Amino acid sequence: MKRRDFLKKVGIGTAAAAATSAIGAPAVIAQKKYQWKMVTTWPPKLPVLQDGCERLAKRIGELTDGRIQIQVFAAGELVPALESFQAVSDGTVEVGSGASYYWAGKEPATQWFSAVPFGMNAQGYAAWFHGGDGLKLWEECYAPFNLVPRPGGSTGVQMGGWFNKKINTIGDYKGLKMRIPGLGGKVVAKAGGTVVLTAG
């Protein structure tokens, strides 16, 4: 193809695209607006996690020219923290944010999609979700609940704890009360500890 012919075709294509955009503009302006609710498992004003949800909602509003407005509710403001999964699944609200290990009682495999003791760090999860089959597996796991999961950050490997006595042996876990969800909680319980599940 000669350069001149190429430029003519590109010019015609560009003009056609501009005309189409101009013709379609009123339809875009008239598009439906959405008022969504997001519930989280995070306490109000929790740095990084709850703040991140607030920033996401604001950014979505900006990117959609206000067509999608998301009102964010922290844990307990609209539904109890550990009921956010069900609220989205039932259609009570449109969006939820929380750690997937909170939903192990609904589906044990959910534990693998958030912090796992001695598991992947944030970079490992990102690689698995976006470069491997992690996101596909997560979607399959949530599909029976009418949910479509998306990563919204990563806290990395499941952290340990802060204790009022030294933990030197497995036996030191016997009788210890600890907030640790997911697979880490199973390990602590097996070692004789008492696991407490609280969100946040």
Coordinates of N, CA and C in Angstrom, one line a residue:
M1 N 0.8 -1.2 0.0 CA 0.0 0.0 0.0 C 0.9 1.2 0.0
K2 N 0.5 2.2 -0.8 CA 1.3 3.4 -0.9 C 1.0 4.3 0.3
R3 N 1.9 5.1 0.7 CA 1.8 6.0 1.9 C 0.6 6.9 1.7
R4 N 0.3 7.4 0.6 CA -0.8 8.4 0.3 C -2.1 7.6 0.5
D5 N -2.2 6.4 0.0 CA -3.5 5.6 0.2 C -3.7 5.3 1.6
F6 N -2.6 4.9 2.3 CA -2.7 4.6 3.7 C -3.2 5.8 4.5
L7 N -2.6 7.0 4.3 CA -3.1 8.2 5.0 C -4.5 8.6 4.6
K8 N -5.0 8.4 3.4 CA -6.4 8.6 3.0 C -7.3 7.7 3.8
K9 N -6.9 6.4 3.9 CA -7.8 5.5 4.6 C -7.8 5.8 6.1
V10 N -6.6 6.1 6.7 CA -6.6 6.5 8.1 C -7.4 7.8 8.3
G11 N -7.3 8.7 7.4 CA -8.1 10.0 7.5 C -9.6 9.7 7.5
I12 N -10.0 8.8 6.6 CA -11.4 8.5 6.5 C -11.9 7.8 7.7
G13 N -11.1 6.8 8.2 CA -11.4 6.1 9.4 C -11.5 7.0 10.6
T14 N -10.6 7.9 10.7 CA -10.6 8.9 11.8 C -11.8 9.8 11.8
A15 N -12.2 10.3 10.6 CA -13.4 11.1 10.4 C -14.6 10.3 10.8
A16 N -14.7 9.0 10.3 CA -15.8 8.2 10.6 C -15.9 8.0 12.1
A17 N -14.8 7.7 12.8 CA -14.8 7.5 14.2 C -15.3 8.8 14.9
A18 N -14.8 9.9 14.5 CA -15.2 11.2 15.1 C -16.7 11.4 14.9
A19 N -17.2 11.1 13.7 CA -18.6 11.3 13.5 C -19.4 10.3 14.3
T20 N -19.0 9.1 14.4 CA -19.7 8.1 15.3 C -19.7 8.6 16.7
S21 N -18.5 9.1 17.2 CA -18.4 9.6 18.6 C -19.4 10.7 18.8
A22 N -19.4 11.6 17.8 CA -20.3 12.8 18.0 C -21.8 12.4 18.0
I23 N -22.1 11.4 17.1 CA -23.5 10.9 17.1 C -23.8 10.2 18.3
G24 N -22.9 9.4 18.9 CA -23.1 8.6 20.1 C -23.1 9.4 21.3
A25 N -22.6 10.7 21.3 CA -22.5 11.5 22.6 C -23.8 11.7 23.3
P26 N -24.9 12.0 22.7 CA -26.1 12.2 23.4 C -26.6 10.9 24.1
A27 N -26.3 9.8 23.5 CA -26.7 8.5 24.1 C -25.8 8.3 25.4
V28 N -24.6 8.7 25.3 CA -23.7 8.5 26.5 C -24.2 9.4 27.6
I29 N -24.6 10.6 27.3 CA -25.1 11.5 28.3 C -26.4 11.0 28.9
A30 N -27.2 10.4 28.1 CA -28.5 9.9 28.6 C -28.4 8.5 29.3
Q31 N -27.2 7.9 29.4 CA -27.0 6.6 30.0 C -27.5 6.6 31.4
K32 N -27.9 5.5 31.9 CA -28.4 5.3 33.2 C -27.3 5.6 34.3
K33 N -27.8 6.1 35.4 CA -26.9 6.3 36.5 C -27.1 5.2 37.6
Y34 N -26.1 4.8 38.3 CA -26.1 3.8 39.3 C -25.7 4.3 40.6
Q35 N -26.5 4.0 41.6 CA -26.2 4.3 43.0 C -26.0 2.9 43.7
W36 N -24.7 2.6 43.9 CA -24.4 1.3 44.5 C -24.0 1.5 46.0
K37 N -24.1 0.4 46.7 CA -23.6 0.3 48.1 C -22.5 -0.7 48.2
M38 N -21.4 -0.3 48.9 CA -20.3 -1.3 49.2 C -20.3 -1.5 50.7
V39 N -20.3 -2.7 51.2 CA -20.1 -3.0 52.6 C -18.7 -3.7 52.7
T40 N -18.1 -3.4 53.9 CA -16.8 -4.0 54.1 C -16.7 -4.7 55.4
T41 N -15.7 -5.4 55.6 CA -15.4 -6.1 56.9 C -14.5 -5.2 57.8
W42 N -14.1 -4.1 57.3 CA -13.1 -3.2 57.9 C -13.8 -2.2 58.8
P43 N -13.1 -1.9 60.0 CA -13.7 -0.8 60.8 C -13.6 0.5 60.1
P44 N -14.4 1.5 60.6 CA -14.4 2.8 60.0 C -13.0 3.4 60.2
K45 N -12.5 4.1 59.2 CA -11.3 4.9 59.2 C -10.0 4.0 59.3
L46 N -10.2 2.6 59.1 CA -9.0 1.8 59.1 C -8.0 2.1 58.0
P47 N -6.8 2.5 58.4 CA -5.9 2.9 57.3 C -5.6 1.8 56.3
V48 N -5.4 2.1 55.1 CA -5.1 1.2 54.0 C -6.3 0.5 53.5
L49 N -6.9 -0.4 54.3 CA -8.0 -1.3 53.9 C -9.3 -0.5 53.7
Q50 N -9.9 0.1 54.8 CA -11.1 0.9 54.6 C -10.9 2.1 53.8
D51 N -9.7 2.8 54.0 CA -9.4 4.0 53.2 C -9.3 3.6 51.7
G52 N -8.8 2.5 51.4 CA -8.6 2.0 50.0 C -10.0 1.9 49.4
C53 N -11.0 1.4 50.1 CA -12.3 1.2 49.6 C -12.9 2.6 49.3
E54 N -12.7 3.5 50.2 CA -13.2 4.9 50.0 C -12.6 5.5 48.7
R55 N -11.3 5.3 48.5 CA -10.6 5.9 47.4 C -11.1 5.2 46.1
L56 N -11.3 3.9 46.1 CA -11.8 3.2 45.0 C -13.1 3.7 44.5
A57 N -14.0 3.9 45.5 CA -15.4 4.4 45.2 C -15.3 5.8 44.6
K58 N -14.5 6.6 45.1 CA -14.3 8.0 44.6 C -13.7 7.9 43.2
R59 N -12.8 7.1 42.9 CA -12.1 7.0 41.6 C -13.1 6.4 40.6
I60 N -13.9 5.5 40.9 CA -14.9 4.9 40.0 C -15.9 6.0 39.6
G61 N -16.3 6.8 40.6 CA -17.2 8.0 40.3 C -16.6 8.9 39.3
E62 N -15.3 9.2 39.5 CA -14.6 10.1 38.6 C -14.4 9.5 37.2
L63 N -14.1 8.3 37.1 CA -13.8 7.6 35.8 C -15.1 7.4 35.0
T64 N -16.3 7.4 35.7 CA -17.5 7.2 35.0 C -18.3 8.5 34.9
D65 N -17.6 9.6 35.1 CA -18.3 10.9 35.1 C -19.5 10.9 36.0
G66 N -19.5 10.3 37.1 CA -20.6 10.3 38.0 C -21.7 9.3 37.8
R67 N -21.6 8.5 36.7 CA -22.6 7.6 36.4 C -22.7 6.4 37.4
I68 N -21.6 6.1 38.0 CA -21.6 5.0 39.0 C -21.1 5.7 40.3
Q69 N -22.0 5.8 41.3 CA -21.7 6.4 42.6 C -21.7 5.2 43.6
I70 N -20.7 5.1 44.4 CA -20.6 4.0 45.3 C -20.5 4.6 46.7
Q71 N -21.5 4.3 47.6 CA -21.5 4.7 49.0 C -20.9 3.6 49.8
V72 N -19.8 3.8 50.5 CA -19.1 2.8 51.2 C -19.5 2.8 52.7
F73 N -19.8 1.6 53.2 CA -20.2 1.4 54.6 C -19.2 0.5 55.3
A74 N -18.6 1.0 56.4 CA -17.7 0.2 57.1 C -18.4 -1.0 57.9
A75 N -17.6 -1.8 58.5 CA -18.2 -3.0 59.2 C -19.2 -2.5 60.2
G76 N -20.4 -3.1 60.2 CA -21.5 -2.8 61.1 C -22.3 -1.5 60.8
E77 N -21.9 -0.8 59.8 CA -22.7 0.4 59.5 C -24.0 0.1 58.8
L78 N -24.0 -0.9 57.9 CA -25.2 -1.3 57.2 C -25.5 -2.8 57.5
V79 N -24.5 -3.6 57.5 CA -24.6 -5.0 57.9 C -23.4 -5.4 58.8
P80 N -23.6 -6.4 59.6 CA -22.4 -6.9 60.4 C -21.2 -7.3 59.5
A81 N -20.0 -7.1 60.0 CA -18.8 -7.3 59.1 C -18.9 -8.7 58.5
L82 N -19.1 -9.7 59.2 CA -19.0 -11.1 58.7 C -20.3 -11.5 57.9
E83 N -21.2 -10.5 57.7 CA -22.4 -10.8 56.8 C -22.3 -10.1 55.5
S84 N -21.1 -9.4 55.2 CA -21.0 -8.7 54.0 C -21.0 -9.6 52.8
F85 N -20.4 -10.8 52.9 CA -20.3 -11.7 51.7 C -21.8 -12.1 51.3
Q86 N -22.6 -12.4 52.4 CA -24.0 -12.8 52.1 C -24.8 -11.7 51.6
A87 N -24.5 -10.4 52.0 CA -25.3 -9.3 51.6 C -25.1 -9.0 50.1
V88 N -23.8 -9.3 49.6 CA -23.6 -9.1 48.2 C -24.2 -10.3 47.4
S89 N -24.0 -11.5 48.0 CA -24.5 -12.7 47.3 C -26.1 -12.6 47.1
D90 N -26.7 -12.1 48.1 CA -28.2 -12.0 48.1 C -28.7 -10.8 47.2
G91 N -27.8 -9.9 46.9 CA -28.2 -8.7 46.1 C -28.7 -7.6 46.9
T92 N -28.5 -7.7 48.3 CA -28.8 -6.6 49.2 C -28.0 -5.3 48.9
V93 N -26.7 -5.6 48.6 CA -25.8 -4.5 48.1 C -25.0 -5.0 46.9
E94 N -24.4 -4.1 46.2 CA -23.7 -4.4 44.9 C -22.3 -4.8 45.1
V95 N -21.6 -4.3 46.1 CA -20.1 -4.5 46.2 C -19.8 -4.8 47.7
G96 N -18.8 -5.7 47.9 CA -18.2 -6.0 49.2 C -16.7 -6.0 49.2
S97 N -16.1 -5.8 50.4 CA -14.7 -5.9 50.5 C -14.4 -6.6 51.8
G98 N -13.5 -7.6 51.7 CA -13.1 -8.3 52.9 C -12.1 -9.4 52.6
A99 N -11.5 -10.0 53.6 CA -10.5 -11.1 53.3 C -11.3 -12.4 53.0
S100 N -10.9 -13.1 52.0 CA -11.7 -14.3 51.6 C -11.6 -15.4 52.7
Y101 N -10.6 -15.4 53.6 CA -10.6 -16.4 54.6 C -11.8 -16.3 55.6
Y102 N -12.4 -15.2 55.6 CA -13.6 -15.1 56.5 C -14.8 -16.0 56.0
W103 N -14.7 -16.4 54.8 CA -15.9 -17.1 54.2 C -15.6 -18.7 54.2
A104 N -14.6 -19.1 55.0 CA -14.3 -20.6 55.0 C -15.5 -21.4 55.4
G105 N -16.4 -20.9 56.2 CA -17.5 -21.7 56.6 C -18.5 -21.9 55.5
K106 N -18.5 -21.1 54.5 CA -19.3 -21.2 53.3 C -18.7 -22.1 52.2
E107 N -17.4 -21.9 52.1 CA -16.6 -22.7 51.1 C -15.1 -22.7 51.6
P108 N -14.6 -23.9 52.0 CA -13.3 -24.0 52.6 C -12.2 -23.5 51.6
A109 N -12.4 -23.6 50.3 CA -11.4 -23.1 49.4 C -11.1 -21.6 49.4
T110 N -12.1 -20.9 50.0 CA -11.9 -19.4 50.0 C -10.6 -19.0 50.7
Q111 N -10.2 -19.8 51.7 CA -9.0 -19.5 52.5 C -7.7 -19.4 51.7
W112 N -7.7 -20.0 50.5 CA -6.4 -19.9 49.7 C -6.3 -18.6 49.0
F113 N -7.3 -17.7 49.0 CA -7.2 -16.5 48.2 C -6.9 -15.3 49.0
S114 N -6.5 -15.5 50.2 CA -6.0 -14.4 51.1 C -4.9 -14.9 51.9
A115 N -4.4 -14.1 52.9 CA -3.2 -14.4 53.6 C -3.2 -15.9 54.2
V116 N -2.2 -16.6 53.8 CA -2.0 -18.0 54.3 C -0.7 -18.0 55.0
P117 N -0.6 -18.7 56.2 CA 0.6 -18.8 57.0 C 1.7 -19.4 56.1
F118 N 2.9 -18.8 56.1 CA 4.0 -19.3 55.3 C 3.7 -19.4 53.8
G119 N 2.7 -18.7 53.4 CA 2.3 -18.7 52.0 C 2.9 -17.6 51.2
M120 N 2.2 -17.2 50.1 CA 2.8 -16.2 49.2 C 2.7 -14.8 49.8
N121 N 3.7 -14.0 49.4 CA 3.6 -12.6 49.7 C 2.7 -11.9 48.7
A122 N 2.7 -10.5 48.8 CA 1.8 -9.8 47.9 C 2.2 -10.0 46.5
Q123 N 3.5 -10.0 46.2 CA 3.9 -10.2 44.8 C 3.6 -11.6 44.3
G124 N 3.7 -12.6 45.1 CA 3.3 -13.9 44.8 C 1.9 -14.0 44.4
Y125 N 1.0 -13.4 45.3 CA -0.4 -13.5 45.0 C -0.7 -12.7 43.6
A126 N -0.1 -11.6 43.4 CA -0.3 -10.8 42.2 C 0.1 -11.7 41.0
A127 N 1.2 -12.4 41.1 CA 1.7 -13.2 40.0 C 0.7 -14.4 39.7
W128 N 0.2 -15.0 40.8 CA -0.7 -16.1 40.7 C -2.0 -15.7 40.1
F129 N -2.6 -14.6 40.6 CA -3.9 -14.1 40.1 C -3.8 -13.7 38.7
H130 N -2.8 -12.9 38.3 CA -2.7 -12.3 37.0 C -1.9 -13.1 36.0
G131 N -1.0 -13.9 36.4 CA -0.1 -14.6 35.5 C -0.4 -16.1 35.5
G132 N -1.0 -16.6 36.5 CA -1.4 -18.0 36.6 C -2.9 -18.2 36.6
D133 N -3.4 -19.2 37.2 CA -4.8 -19.5 37.2 C -5.5 -19.1 38.5
G134 N -4.8 -18.3 39.3 CA -5.4 -17.9 40.6 C -6.7 -17.2 40.5
L135 N -6.8 -16.2 39.7 CA -8.1 -15.5 39.5 C -9.2 -16.4 39.0
K136 N -8.9 -17.2 38.0 CA -9.8 -18.1 37.4 C -10.4 -19.1 38.5
L137 N -9.5 -19.6 39.3 CA -9.9 -20.5 40.4 C -10.8 -19.8 41.4
W138 N -10.4 -18.6 41.7 CA -11.2 -17.8 42.7 C -12.6 -17.5 42.1
E139 N -12.7 -17.2 40.9 CA -14.0 -16.9 40.2 C -14.8 -18.2 40.3
E140 N -14.2 -19.3 40.0 CA -15.0 -20.6 40.1 C -15.4 -20.9 41.5
C141 N -14.6 -20.6 42.5 CA -15.0 -20.8 43.9 C -16.2 -19.9 44.3
Y142 N -16.2 -18.7 43.8 CA -17.3 -17.8 44.2 C -18.6 -17.9 43.3
A143 N -18.4 -18.5 42.2 CA -19.6 -18.5 41.2 C -20.9 -19.1 41.9
P144 N -20.8 -20.2 42.7 CA -22.1 -20.7 43.2 C -22.8 -19.7 44.1
F145 N -22.1 -18.6 44.6 CA -22.7 -17.6 45.4 C -23.1 -16.4 44.7
N146 N -23.0 -16.4 43.3 CA -23.4 -15.3 42.5 C -22.5 -14.1 42.7
L147 N -21.2 -14.4 42.9 CA -20.2 -13.3 43.2 C -19.1 -13.4 42.2
V148 N -18.5 -12.3 41.8 CA -17.4 -12.2 41.0 C -16.3 -11.5 41.7
P149 N -15.3 -12.3 42.2 CA -14.2 -11.7 43.0 C -13.2 -10.9 42.2
R150 N -12.6 -9.9 42.8 CA -11.5 -9.2 42.2 C -10.5 -8.8 43.3
P151 N -9.2 -9.0 43.0 CA -8.2 -8.6 44.0 C -8.3 -7.1 44.3
G152 N -8.2 -6.7 45.5 CA -8.2 -5.3 45.9 C -7.1 -4.9 46.8
G153 N -6.0 -5.5 46.6 CA -4.8 -5.3 47.4 C -4.4 -6.6 48.1
S154 N -3.3 -6.6 48.8 CA -2.9 -7.8 49.5 C -2.1 -7.4 50.8
T155 N -2.5 -8.1 51.9 CA -1.7 -7.9 53.1 C -0.6 -8.9 53.2
G156 N -0.4 -9.8 52.2 CA 0.7 -10.7 52.2 C 0.4 -11.9 53.0
V157 N 1.5 -12.5 53.6 CA 1.5 -13.7 54.4 C 0.7 -13.4 55.7
Q158 N 0.0 -14.5 56.1 CA -0.7 -14.3 57.4 C 0.3 -14.0 58.5
M159 N 0.0 -13.0 59.2 CA 0.9 -12.6 60.3 C 0.7 -13.4 61.5
G160 N 1.6 -13.4 62.4 CA 1.5 -14.1 63.7 C 0.6 -13.4 64.7
G161 N 1.2 -13.0 65.8 CA 0.5 -12.3 66.8 C 1.4 -11.6 67.8
W162 N 0.7 -10.9 68.7 CA 1.4 -10.2 69.8 C 0.9 -10.9 71.1
F163 N 1.8 -11.4 71.9 CA 1.4 -12.2 73.0 C 1.9 -11.6 74.3
N164 N 1.2 -11.9 75.4 CA 1.6 -11.4 76.7 C 2.5 -12.4 77.4
K165 N 2.9 -13.5 76.7 CA 3.9 -14.5 77.2 C 4.6 -15.0 76.0
K166 N 5.8 -15.6 76.3 CA 6.6 -16.1 75.2 C 6.0 -17.4 74.6
I167 N 6.1 -17.5 73.3 CA 5.7 -18.7 72.6 C 7.0 -19.4 72.1
N168 N 7.4 -20.4 72.8 CA 8.7 -21.1 72.5 C 8.4 -22.5 71.9
T169 N 7.3 -23.1 72.3 CA 7.0 -24.5 71.8 C 5.6 -24.5 71.4
I170 N 5.2 -25.6 70.7 CA 3.8 -25.8 70.2 C 3.0 -25.9 71.5
G171 N 3.5 -26.5 72.5 CA 2.7 -26.6 73.8 C 2.3 -25.3 74.4
D172 N 3.0 -24.2 74.0 CA 2.6 -22.9 74.6 C 1.3 -22.3 74.0
Y173 N 0.8 -23.0 72.9 CA -0.4 -22.6 72.3 C -1.6 -23.1 73.1
K174 N -1.4 -24.1 73.9 CA -2.5 -24.8 74.6 C -3.2 -23.7 75.5
G175 N -4.5 -23.5 75.3 CA -5.2 -22.6 76.1 C -5.1 -21.1 75.7
L176 N -4.2 -20.9 74.7 CA -4.0 -19.5 74.2 C -5.2 -19.1 73.4
K177 N -5.8 -17.9 73.7 CA -6.9 -17.4 72.9 C -6.3 -16.4 71.9
M178 N -6.6 -16.6 70.6 CA -6.0 -15.8 69.5 C -6.9 -15.5 68.4
R179 N -6.9 -14.3 67.9 CA -7.7 -13.9 66.7 C -6.8 -14.2 65.5
I180 N -7.1 -15.3 64.8 CA -6.4 -15.7 63.6 C -7.4 -16.5 62.7
P181 N -7.8 -15.9 61.7 CA -8.8 -16.6 60.8 C -8.1 -17.6 59.8
G182 N -8.9 -18.3 59.1 CA -8.4 -19.1 57.9 C -7.6 -20.3 58.4
L183 N -6.6 -20.6 57.5 CA -5.8 -21.8 57.7 C -4.9 -21.6 58.9
G184 N -4.5 -20.4 59.2 CA -3.7 -20.1 60.4 C -4.5 -20.5 61.7
G185 N -5.8 -20.2 61.7 CA -6.6 -20.6 62.8 C -6.7 -22.1 63.0
K186 N -6.8 -22.8 61.9 CA -6.8 -24.3 62.0 C -5.5 -24.8 62.7
V187 N -4.4 -24.2 62.3 CA -3.1 -24.6 62.9 C -3.1 -24.4 64.4
V188 N -3.5 -23.1 64.8 CA -3.5 -22.8 66.2 C -4.5 -23.7 67.0
A189 N -5.7 -23.9 66.4 CA -6.7 -24.8 67.1 C -6.1 -26.2 67.2
K190 N -5.4 -26.7 66.2 CA -4.8 -28.1 66.3 C -3.8 -28.1 67.4
A191 N -3.1 -27.0 67.6 CA -2.0 -26.9 68.6 C -2.6 -26.7 70.0
G192 N -4.0 -26.6 70.1 CA -4.6 -26.5 71.4 C -5.1 -25.1 71.8
G193 N -4.9 -24.2 70.9 CA -5.4 -22.8 71.1 C -6.8 -22.6 70.9
T194 N -7.4 -21.5 71.3 CA -8.8 -21.1 71.1 C -8.8 -20.0 70.0
V195 N -9.4 -20.3 68.9 CA -9.4 -19.3 67.8 C -10.7 -18.5 67.9
V196 N -10.5 -17.2 67.8 CA -11.5 -16.2 67.7 C -11.6 -15.6 66.4
L197 N -12.8 -15.6 65.7 CA -13.0 -15.0 64.4 C -13.7 -13.7 64.6
T198 N -12.9 -12.6 64.3 CA -13.5 -11.3 64.3 C -12.9 -10.6 63.0
A199 N -13.7 -9.8 62.4 CA -13.3 -9.1 61.2 C -12.5 -7.9 61.6
G200 N -11.7 -7.4 60.6 CA -11.0 -6.1 60.7 C -9.5 -6.3 60.7

